[in-house]
Coordinates of C-alpha atoms in Angstrom, one line a residue:
Chain A
M1 CA -18.9 -16.4 -13.7
K2 CA -19.5 -14.0 -13.1
I3 CA -16.9 -10.9 -12.0
L4 CA -17.3 -7.8 -10.0
V5 CA -15.0 -4.7 -10.4
P6 CA -15.6 -2.1 -7.9
V7 CA -13.6 0.4 -9.0
K8 CA -12.8 5.0 -7.6
R9 CA -13.2 7.9 -9.1
V10 CA -10.3 9.9 -8.1
V11 CA -8.0 13.1 -8.8
D12 CA -5.5 11.8 -11.1
F13 CA -2.1 10.2 -10.4
N14 CA -0.2 13.4 -11.5
V15 CA -2.3 15.8 -10.0
K16 CA -0.2 17.6 -7.5
V17 CA -3.2 18.4 -5.5
R18 CA -3.1 21.6 -3.0
V19 CA -4.2 21.8 0.8
K20 CA -7.3 24.5 1.5
P21 CA -5.7 26.6 3.4
D22 CA -8.9 26.5 6.8
G23 CA -7.5 22.3 7.2
S24 CA -10.6 20.8 5.9
G25 CA -9.1 19.4 3.2
V26 CA -7.9 19.0 0.2
D27 CA -9.1 20.9 -2.5
L28 CA -10.7 19.5 -5.6
D29 CA -12.4 21.9 -7.1
N30 CA -11.6 22.3 -10.8
V31 CA -9.2 19.5 -10.7
K32 CA -8.4 16.4 -13.0
M33 CA -10.0 13.7 -12.3
A34 CA -9.2 9.8 -13.1
M35 CA -9.6 6.2 -12.9
N36 CA -7.9 4.3 -10.4
P37 CA -5.1 3.0 -11.2
F38 CA -5.0 0.1 -9.5
D39 CA -8.9 0.0 -10.4
E40 CA -7.3 -0.3 -14.2
I41 CA -5.6 -3.2 -13.0
A42 CA -8.8 -4.5 -11.7
V43 CA -10.3 -4.3 -14.9
E44 CA -8.2 -5.2 -17.0
E45 CA -7.6 -8.8 -15.5
A46 CA -11.2 -9.3 -15.0
L47 CA -11.4 -8.4 -19.1
R48 CA -8.2 -10.9 -19.2
L49 CA -10.1 -14.1 -17.6
K50 CA -13.8 -13.4 -20.2
E51 CA -11.1 -13.6 -23.3
A52 CA -9.3 -16.6 -21.8
G53 CA -13.2 -18.1 -21.1
Q54 CA -13.1 -18.1 -17.7
A55 CA -16.6 -15.6 -16.8
E56 CA -18.7 -14.1 -19.2
E57 CA -20.4 -11.0 -17.4
I58 CA -17.9 -8.8 -16.0
V59 CA -20.3 -5.9 -13.8
V60 CA -18.6 -2.4 -13.1
V61 CA -20.2 -0.4 -9.6
S62 CA -19.2 3.2 -8.2
I63 CA -19.8 4.5 -5.1
G64 CA -19.6 8.1 -5.4
P65 CA -21.4 11.2 -6.8
A66 CA -22.2 11.3 -10.8
A67 CA -19.6 11.7 -11.7
A68 CA -19.2 8.4 -10.9
I69 CA -20.6 7.1 -13.9
D70 CA -17.4 8.1 -16.1
T71 CA -15.9 6.4 -14.0
I72 CA -18.2 3.2 -15.2
R73 CA -18.5 4.8 -18.5
T74 CA -14.1 4.0 -19.0
A75 CA -14.3 0.9 -17.6
L76 CA -16.7 0.1 -19.8
A77 CA -15.0 1.3 -22.2
M78 CA -12.2 -1.0 -21.7
G79 CA -14.6 -3.6 -22.2
A80 CA -16.5 -4.8 -19.5
D81 CA -20.3 -5.7 -20.0
R82 CA -22.0 -3.4 -17.6
G83 CA -22.1 -1.1 -15.0
I84 CA -24.0 -0.3 -11.0
L85 CA -24.0 3.6 -9.4
V86 CA -24.2 3.8 -6.3
R87 CA -25.5 7.0 -5.3
A88 CA -23.5 9.1 -2.6
D89 CA -22.8 12.5 -2.6
Q90 CA -20.7 12.8 1.5
P91 CA -17.5 11.2 1.1
V92 CA -17.2 8.1 2.0
E93 CA -15.2 5.3 3.6
P94 CA -14.2 2.1 3.7
L95 CA -16.1 -0.1 5.2
G96 CA -19.8 1.9 4.2
V97 CA -18.1 1.5 0.8
A98 CA -17.1 -1.8 1.7
K99 CA -21.5 -2.6 3.3
A100 CA -22.2 -1.4 0.2
L101 CA -20.0 -3.5 -1.8
K102 CA -21.7 -6.1 0.4
A103 CA -24.8 -5.4 -0.7
V104 CA -24.9 -4.9 -4.9
V105 CA -22.6 -9.2 -4.6
A106 CA -26.3 -9.9 -2.7
K107 CA -27.9 -8.7 -5.5
E108 CA -25.4 -9.6 -8.2
E109 CA -24.3 -13.0 -7.0
P110 CA -20.8 -12.7 -8.4
T111 CA -18.1 -15.6 -8.0
L112 CA -15.2 -13.0 -8.0
V113 CA -14.4 -9.5 -6.5
I114 CA -11.4 -8.0 -8.1
L115 CA -10.8 -4.6 -6.7
G116 CA -7.7 -2.4 -6.7
K117 CA -5.0 -2.4 -3.1
Q118 CA -5.9 0.3 -2.6
A119 CA -7.1 4.6 -3.6
I120 CA -4.5 7.1 -4.2
D121 CA -6.4 9.3 -2.3
D122 CA -6.9 8.4 1.1
D123 CA -4.1 5.5 1.2
C124 CA -6.3 3.5 3.0
N125 CA -6.1 -0.3 1.5
Q126 CA -9.2 -1.5 3.5
T127 CA -11.7 -2.6 1.0
G128 CA -10.6 -5.8 -0.2
Q129 CA -9.8 -7.6 2.6
M130 CA -13.5 -5.5 4.6
L131 CA -15.4 -6.4 1.7
A132 CA -13.7 -9.8 1.8
A133 CA -14.4 -9.9 5.5
L134 CA -18.0 -9.3 5.3
L135 CA -19.3 -11.9 2.8
G136 CA -17.1 -14.2 4.6
W137 CA -15.3 -14.9 2.2
P138 CA -11.0 -15.4 1.5
Q139 CA -8.6 -12.8 0.4
G140 CA -6.2 -12.9 -1.8
T141 CA -4.6 -9.9 -1.5
F142 CA -1.6 -7.6 -3.5
A143 CA -2.2 -9.8 -6.3
S144 CA 0.6 -9.7 -9.3
K145 CA -1.4 -13.4 -10.9
V146 CA -4.3 -14.8 -10.7
V147 CA -5.1 -18.6 -12.1
I148 CA -9.0 -19.7 -11.9
D149 CA -8.7 -23.5 -11.4
G150 CA -11.8 -25.4 -11.4
E151 CA -13.6 -24.4 -7.5
T152 CA -10.4 -22.6 -7.0
V153 CA -8.6 -19.2 -7.2
T154 CA -4.0 -19.8 -7.2
V155 CA -3.1 -16.2 -6.7
T156 CA 0.1 -15.2 -6.1
R157 CA 0.9 -12.5 -3.9
E158 CA 3.9 -9.2 -3.5
I159 CA 4.5 -9.8 -0.5
D160 CA 8.0 -7.9 1.4
G161 CA 11.0 -9.3 0.2
G162 CA 9.3 -11.7 -2.4
L163 CA 6.5 -13.6 -3.4
E164 CA 3.8 -15.8 -1.8
T165 CA 1.0 -17.8 -3.6
V166 CA -2.6 -18.7 -2.0
R167 CA -5.2 -20.9 -3.0
L168 CA -8.3 -19.5 -2.8
T169 CA -12.0 -21.3 -2.7
L170 CA -13.9 -19.4 -4.9
P171 CA -16.1 -17.4 -4.5
A172 CA -13.3 -15.1 -3.7
V173 CA -11.8 -11.3 -3.1
V174 CA -8.2 -10.7 -4.7
T175 CA -6.8 -6.7 -4.9
T176 CA -4.2 -5.7 -7.6
D177 CA -0.8 -5.0 -7.0
L178 CA 0.8 -3.1 -10.0
R179 CA 2.8 -6.3 -11.9
L180 CA -0.7 -7.5 -12.5
N181 CA -1.1 -6.0 -15.6
E182 CA -0.5 -3.6 -18.4
P183 CA -3.8 -2.5 -18.6
R184 CA -5.7 -1.6 -22.0
Y185 CA -6.2 1.8 -23.8
A186 CA -10.1 2.3 -24.9
S187 CA -10.1 3.2 -28.8
L188 CA -12.7 5.4 -29.6
P189 CA -14.8 3.3 -31.2
N190 CA -15.4 1.3 -27.6
I191 CA -15.6 4.6 -26.2
M192 CA -18.8 5.5 -28.5
R193 CA -20.3 2.3 -28.3
S194 CA -19.6 1.4 -25.0
K195 CA -22.3 4.5 -23.8
K196 CA -24.8 2.7 -25.0
K197 CA -24.1 -0.2 -21.9
P198 CA -26.8 -0.4 -19.2
V199 CA -25.6 2.1 -15.9
D200 CA -27.6 0.8 -12.4
E201 CA -28.2 3.2 -10.5
T202 CA -29.3 3.1 -6.9
T203 CA -28.3 5.1 -3.3
A204 CA -27.1 3.6 -0.1
E205 CA -30.8 4.0 2.1
E206 CA -31.6 1.7 -1.2
L207 CA -28.9 -1.0 -0.2
G208 CA -30.0 -0.4 3.2
V209 CA -26.3 0.5 3.7
D210 CA -25.9 3.1 6.5
L211 CA -22.3 5.2 4.7
A212 CA -21.6 7.6 8.0
P213 CA -18.2 8.0 8.5
R214 CA -16.3 6.4 11.0
L215 CA -13.9 8.6 11.9
Q216 CA -13.4 12.6 12.4
V217 CA -11.2 14.6 10.4
L218 CA -10.0 17.0 12.6
K219 CA -7.6 18.9 10.0
V220 CA -5.4 18.0 6.8
E221 CA -2.2 19.7 7.0
A222 CA 0.5 20.1 4.3
P223 CA 3.8 18.3 4.7
P224 CA 5.9 20.0 6.1
A225 CA 8.4 21.7 3.2
R226 CA 11.8 20.8 3.0
G227 CA 14.8 22.9 4.6
G228 CA 16.2 24.9 1.3
G229 CA 19.3 22.5 -0.7
V230 CA 22.5 23.1 -0.6
R231 CA 24.4 22.3 -4.9
V232 CA 27.7 21.0 -4.3
A233 CA 30.9 21.1 -7.0
S234 CA 32.5 17.6 -7.1
P235 CA 31.6 13.8 -5.6
A236 CA 33.9 14.5 -3.6
E237 CA 32.8 17.5 -2.0
L238 CA 29.4 15.2 -2.2
V239 CA 30.7 12.0 0.2
D240 CA 32.5 14.9 1.7
K241 CA 29.5 16.3 2.9
L242 CA 27.5 13.6 3.3
K243 CA 29.8 12.2 6.1
N244 CA 30.6 15.3 8.0
E245 CA 27.5 17.4 8.0
A246 CA 24.5 14.9 8.0
G247 CA 26.3 12.2 9.4
V248 CA 24.4 9.9 6.9
L249 CA 28.0 7.7 5.3
Chain B
M1 CA -6.8 1.4 27.5
K2 CA -5.0 -1.9 26.5
T3 CA -3.8 -2.9 23.4
L4 CA -3.4 -6.0 21.8
L5 CA -0.1 -5.1 19.1
V6 CA -0.6 -8.2 16.2
A7 CA 3.9 -9.3 16.4
E8 CA 5.5 -10.0 12.8
H9 CA 7.3 -12.2 11.9
D10 CA 8.7 -15.7 10.6
N11 CA 8.1 -18.0 13.6
R12 CA 12.1 -17.7 14.8
T13 CA 12.5 -14.0 14.2
L14 CA 10.4 -11.1 15.1
T15 CA 10.7 -7.9 11.7
E16 CA 11.5 -4.6 12.9
A17 CA 9.0 -3.0 12.2
T18 CA 7.2 -5.2 14.8
A19 CA 9.6 -2.9 17.6
R20 CA 8.3 0.7 15.6
T21 CA 4.6 -0.4 16.2
L22 CA 5.1 -1.3 19.6
T23 CA 7.2 2.7 20.2
A24 CA 3.6 4.0 18.6
A25 CA 1.5 0.8 20.6
L26 CA 2.5 2.5 23.7
E27 CA 2.6 5.6 22.9
M28 CA -1.4 5.4 22.2
G29 CA -1.4 5.5 26.2
G30 CA -2.0 1.8 28.7
D31 CA -0.3 -1.5 28.6
V32 CA 0.6 -3.1 25.6
D33 CA -0.1 -7.3 24.4
V34 CA 1.5 -8.8 21.6
L35 CA 0.1 -11.5 20.0
V36 CA 3.2 -13.8 18.5
A37 CA 1.0 -16.2 15.9
G38 CA 2.5 -18.9 13.8
K39 CA 3.9 -22.2 15.0
D40 CA 6.2 -23.8 16.9
C41 CA 6.5 -20.2 17.2
G42 CA 8.4 -19.3 20.6
K43 CA 11.7 -17.8 19.5
A44 CA 9.5 -16.0 18.6
A45 CA 7.7 -15.0 21.8
E46 CA 11.0 -14.8 23.0
A47 CA 12.1 -11.7 21.2
A48 CA 8.6 -9.8 21.5
A49 CA 8.8 -10.5 24.9
G50 CA 12.9 -8.3 24.8
L51 CA 10.9 -5.9 24.1
A52 CA 9.9 -2.8 26.7
G53 CA 6.9 -2.1 27.8
V54 CA 5.8 -4.8 26.7
S55 CA 2.9 -6.7 29.6
R56 CA 2.8 -10.1 28.1
V57 CA 3.5 -11.5 24.9
L58 CA 0.3 -13.6 23.7
T59 CA 1.7 -17.0 22.0
A60 CA -1.3 -18.4 19.4
D61 CA 0.9 -21.6 18.0
A62 CA -1.4 -23.5 15.4
D63 CA -0.9 -25.3 11.9
S64 CA -3.5 -22.5 10.8
L65 CA -1.9 -20.3 11.8
A66 CA 1.9 -21.3 10.1
H67 CA 1.3 -18.7 7.6
R68 CA -0.4 -15.9 8.5
L69 CA -3.1 -16.4 6.3
A70 CA -5.1 -13.3 6.4
E71 CA -8.6 -15.7 7.3
P72 CA -7.7 -17.9 10.7
L73 CA -5.3 -15.2 11.9
A74 CA -8.7 -12.4 11.8
A75 CA -10.3 -15.1 13.4
L76 CA -8.2 -15.1 15.9
I77 CA -7.8 -12.3 17.0
V78 CA -11.6 -10.9 17.4
A79 CA -11.4 -14.0 19.5
M80 CA -9.6 -12.6 21.8
A81 CA -10.6 -9.1 20.5
G82 CA -12.9 -8.4 23.7
P83 CA -10.8 -7.1 26.4
Y84 CA -8.7 -4.6 24.1
D85 CA -9.6 -0.8 23.7
A86 CA -6.8 -1.0 20.4
L87 CA -5.8 -3.6 17.7
V88 CA -2.1 -2.1 16.5
A89 CA 0.1 -3.4 13.5
P90 CA 2.8 -2.4 11.4
A91 CA 1.3 -1.7 8.5
T92 CA 3.2 -3.6 6.6
T93 CA 1.8 -6.3 3.3
F94 CA 0.5 -8.5 6.8
G95 CA -0.6 -5.9 8.7
K96 CA -1.9 -4.0 5.8
N97 CA -3.8 -7.9 4.7
V98 CA -4.9 -9.2 8.4
M99 CA -6.5 -5.9 10.1
P100 CA -9.3 -4.1 7.1
R101 CA -10.6 -7.7 7.8
V102 CA -10.1 -8.1 12.0
A103 CA -11.6 -4.0 11.5
A104 CA -14.5 -5.2 9.8
L105 CA -14.9 -8.1 11.5
L106 CA -15.8 -5.8 14.5
D107 CA -17.3 -3.2 12.0
V108 CA -14.9 -0.5 12.9
A109 CA -13.5 1.6 11.0
Q110 CA -9.1 1.1 10.8
V111 CA -7.3 3.8 10.7
S112 CA -3.9 2.9 8.3
D113 CA -0.8 3.6 7.7
I114 CA -0.2 6.3 11.1
I115 CA 3.4 8.3 10.9
G116 CA 1.6 10.1 14.2
V117 CA -0.5 9.3 17.5
E118 CA -1.2 12.3 18.9
G119 CA -4.2 10.8 21.5
P120 CA -5.4 7.3 22.2
D121 CA -8.3 7.9 19.4
T122 CA -6.2 10.9 17.6
F123 CA -3.9 9.9 14.6
V124 CA -2.3 11.4 12.0
R125 CA -1.1 10.3 8.6
P126 CA -0.3 10.7 5.7
I127 CA -3.4 10.8 2.7
Y128 CA -2.5 11.4 -1.5
A129 CA 0.6 10.2 -1.3
G130 CA 1.8 11.9 1.2
N131 CA 0.4 15.5 -0.1
A132 CA -1.5 16.3 2.8
I133 CA -1.3 14.6 5.7
E134 CA -5.0 14.4 7.4
T135 CA -5.1 14.0 11.9
V136 CA -8.1 11.8 12.3
R137 CA -9.7 11.3 15.8
S138 CA -11.4 7.4 15.3
A139 CA -14.7 7.2 17.3
D140 CA -15.3 3.8 17.5
A141 CA -15.1 1.6 20.3
K142 CA -12.3 -0.4 18.8
K143 CA -9.2 1.4 17.7
V144 CA -7.4 -0.8 14.4
V145 CA -4.9 1.0 13.7
T146 CA -1.1 -0.1 11.0
V147 CA 1.2 1.8 11.3
R148 CA 3.9 2.8 9.2
G149 CA 7.2 2.1 10.1
S150 CA 9.9 4.7 9.7
A151 CA 7.8 7.5 11.6
F152 CA 8.5 5.3 14.4
A153 CA 12.1 4.6 16.3
P154 CA 12.2 0.9 17.0
A155 CA 10.7 0.0 20.9
P156 CA 13.9 -0.8 23.2
A157 CA 15.6 -4.6 24.8
G158 CA 14.7 -4.1 28.1
G159 CA 11.7 -7.5 30.0
P160 CA 11.5 -10.3 29.3
A161 CA 8.0 -9.8 30.1
P162 CA 5.4 -13.3 30.5
I163 CA 4.5 -15.9 27.8
E164 CA 1.7 -17.3 27.9
T165 CA -0.2 -19.0 25.7
V166 CA -3.7 -18.9 24.2
A167 CA -6.9 -20.7 22.9
T168 CA -6.9 -21.2 18.7
E169 CA -9.6 -23.3 18.2
A170 CA -10.6 -20.1 16.1
A171 CA -8.3 -19.9 13.9
S172 CA -9.4 -22.6 11.8
G173 CA -11.1 -22.4 8.1
D174 CA -9.8 -23.2 4.7
A175 CA -10.7 -21.4 2.2
S176 CA -7.5 -20.3 2.5
T177 CA -4.4 -22.1 2.1
F178 CA -0.8 -21.6 1.7
V179 CA 0.5 -23.1 -1.9
S180 CA 3.8 -21.9 -1.3
A181 CA 6.4 -18.7 -1.1
E182 CA 9.6 -17.1 -2.7
I183 CA 11.7 -15.2 -0.5
P184 CA 15.1 -14.7 -2.9
E185 CA 18.3 -14.1 -0.9
L186 CA 19.1 -10.6 -1.1
L187 CA 22.1 -9.2 -2.0
R188 CA 20.8 -5.8 -1.1
P189 CA 18.9 -4.3 1.6
E190 CA 15.2 -4.5 1.1
L191 CA 14.3 -2.1 -0.7
T192 CA 11.4 -0.5 1.6
S193 CA 13.5 -1.4 5.4
A194 CA 16.7 0.1 3.3
R195 CA 18.1 2.1 5.4
I196 CA 20.6 4.1 2.0
I197 CA 19.0 4.0 -1.4
I198 CA 19.9 4.2 -4.6
S199 CA 17.3 5.0 -7.3
G200 CA 17.7 5.6 -11.7
G201 CA 15.6 7.3 -13.6
R202 CA 14.9 7.1 -17.4
A203 CA 18.5 9.4 -18.2
F204 CA 20.1 6.4 -18.0
Q205 CA 19.4 5.3 -21.4
S206 CA 19.6 1.4 -21.3
A207 CA 19.1 -1.4 -19.5
E208 CA 22.9 -2.2 -19.2
N209 CA 23.9 1.4 -17.5
F210 CA 21.3 0.8 -14.9
K211 CA 22.7 -1.8 -13.9
A212 CA 26.0 -0.9 -14.4
Y213 CA 26.1 2.1 -12.9
L214 CA 24.1 2.5 -9.7
E215 CA 25.5 -1.6 -8.6
P216 CA 29.1 -1.4 -7.8
L217 CA 26.6 2.2 -5.7
A218 CA 24.4 0.1 -4.1
D219 CA 27.1 -2.4 -2.8
K220 CA 29.6 0.1 -1.3
L221 CA 27.3 2.3 0.7
G222 CA 25.2 -1.4 1.4
A223 CA 22.3 0.4 -0.4
A224 CA 19.4 -0.8 -1.9
I225 CA 18.9 0.1 -5.6
G226 CA 14.9 2.2 -6.1
A227 CA 13.3 2.9 -10.1
S228 CA 11.6 6.6 -11.1
R229 CA 8.2 4.4 -12.9
A230 CA 10.2 6.2 -16.0
A231 CA 12.5 4.2 -16.1
V232 CA 10.3 0.8 -14.4
D233 CA 8.1 2.3 -18.1
A234 CA 11.3 2.6 -20.3
G235 CA 11.9 -1.1 -19.0
Y236 CA 15.8 -0.8 -17.2
A237 CA 13.7 -2.0 -13.9
A238 CA 12.3 -3.8 -12.5
N239 CA 8.9 -3.3 -11.3
D240 CA 9.0 -4.2 -7.9
L241 CA 11.4 -1.2 -7.9
Q242 CA 9.3 1.3 -8.2
V243 CA 9.5 4.3 -5.8
G244 CA 6.7 6.5 -6.6
Q245 CA 3.0 6.8 -5.6
T246 CA 1.8 3.6 -7.3
G247 CA 5.4 1.8 -6.6
K248 CA 7.2 1.5 -2.8
V249 CA 7.3 4.7 -0.2
V250 CA 10.1 5.2 1.2
A251 CA 12.0 6.9 4.2
P252 CA 15.2 5.9 3.5
E253 CA 18.2 8.0 6.2
L254 CA 19.5 8.2 2.6
Y255 CA 17.9 9.3 -1.4
I256 CA 20.6 9.2 -3.6
A257 CA 17.8 10.3 -6.3
C258 CA 20.1 9.5 -10.4
G259 CA 19.1 11.1 -13.4
I260 CA 15.4 11.4 -12.2
S261 CA 13.4 14.5 -12.9
G262 CA 11.2 14.3 -9.9
A263 CA 7.6 14.1 -11.1
I264 CA 5.5 14.4 -8.7
Q265 CA 3.8 10.6 -8.6
H266 CA 7.5 9.4 -7.2
L267 CA 8.3 12.1 -4.7
A268 CA 5.2 11.3 -3.0
G269 CA 7.2 7.7 -2.7
M270 CA 10.0 9.4 -0.9
K271 CA 10.1 12.9 -0.1
D272 CA 10.0 11.3 3.5
S273 CA 13.1 10.6 3.0
R274 CA 16.0 12.4 6.4
V275 CA 18.2 13.2 3.7
I276 CA 17.9 14.1 0.2
V277 CA 20.7 13.7 -2.9
A278 CA 19.6 14.6 -6.5
I279 CA 22.4 14.1 -9.3
N280 CA 21.3 15.5 -12.0
K281 CA 22.6 17.0 -15.5
D282 CA 18.9 19.4 -15.9
P283 CA 19.2 22.6 -13.1
E284 CA 15.8 23.4 -13.7
A285 CA 14.8 19.8 -12.4
P286 CA 12.3 19.5 -9.7
I287 CA 13.8 16.8 -7.8
F288 CA 16.0 20.0 -7.0
Q289 CA 13.5 21.8 -4.8
V290 CA 13.0 19.2 -1.9
A291 CA 16.9 18.0 -2.4
D292 CA 19.2 18.4 0.9
Y293 CA 21.9 17.8 -1.8
G294 CA 22.2 19.1 -5.6
L295 CA 25.1 17.9 -8.2
V296 CA 24.4 19.6 -11.2
G297 CA 25.5 17.7 -13.8
D298 CA 26.1 14.1 -16.5
I299 CA 25.3 10.8 -14.7
F300 CA 28.1 8.9 -16.2
E301 CA 30.8 11.1 -15.2
L302 CA 29.3 11.5 -11.8
L303 CA 28.5 8.0 -10.6
P304 CA 31.6 6.2 -10.9
E305 CA 34.0 9.5 -9.5
L306 CA 31.8 9.0 -6.6
E307 CA 31.7 5.5 -6.5
K308 CA 35.8 6.4 -5.7
A309 CA 35.4 9.2 -4.0
L310 CA 33.7 6.8 -1.4

């Protein structure tokens, strides 16, 4: 089978982002970017399925600016076979991305699409579910275990308070949770090799998809700063303050 | 303005997140109907009818809805969406699973995890793991919204509202089947809904120390145990305990960070806690910048003392 893995270029998770003074957004100039951590897990899972002989080809796709090709190359260096860049220079929303992915699915005809559960920039947690809806496919979100068995995929999902296992008829959409696997690092030889792997470029227009945002961002602010704290001298003083000053014990 | 709130429940009891979501739905204005979909879910419907501000409770009872899988439930919600201007659900794993599917089927954007309501179409939500707060306006005809429970108080008891049954023909399909659920009996409160969380970091040096020093304190406080990514990566704690940008985002009444330096990745997951306590031997640790109460010293000495002082 063929597996499609959508990946997103986001601010590196170690970067502390700054809100622009004019409230128009977050300052992304000269900020280190990287592959969304949940997408690394998605790539890794696809690679493991291929290594287990359950998939023949892994195609990675990213929707974003020209620089998103770096993110695709990272996935290729991890072991994916080829890439597709859907050029979009404006900010994109999950619904638009899901529509673009639907168009890519129509062309590539994968049996399984594996996405990260959410991107760490917009924190939406929508794209996988939306793609499944648009395709009319079943969804296995927040996966911590994925087992393919003939015509079905069995997904163990992380839900509040425990785990739930569902069986989905293929083709299906799966989104990854943190516990699914530990992504590999790309070795230097593989990074060199990845530069020769093919990456096709297309645009939303060519795919016939409207990426115009539906939500209007009125403002972006820094979160309220916390008031200055106090140092206490001993655990006994701490307990006293928590009981009598903060009232939380 | 009419809103449909999709209740989270286990056929018998309603989650607190649902009562908190009701508060947000009422702030949006207009009537709020609550959908209780499941199998033999009369008890949950009665619980929903007993919340103040609910106009009607709509019960959908079908085998296909027994486990509230996204596929049949989303189909049902879409079939019912006609008269509603807004569809809301708690931003729990339940709501996060179902609502984007609903939004896409209706061809509208979803507003995820809101922490404030500014109007019927304007919402406040955190982005970049809470390092920025955005205010967005939805131009879509129907608003699809998930609500962060910790940002809203639970709706009080009231009612009772009338309970009506709705048709469930839409909720069929067999592309997805429930196999099993594994919900361990928790000895401690669940991390994301706990009132108090005590968290440990790399300073514990071993999984044995992590257990030995944190568990007695957690038991005494009735607290959930959390961990930093460093503690999880070092194998001291299971990764479902991880608090942070790539783990769970929590906002308890009291968060006690022990031996955690306070990397942004961790702060992103806990800085909305009402009161933060930091216990760390490094007085320069960034965690002290967000802590309301700081205690400088060795956790291995201070934690047993703290347990005695409680």
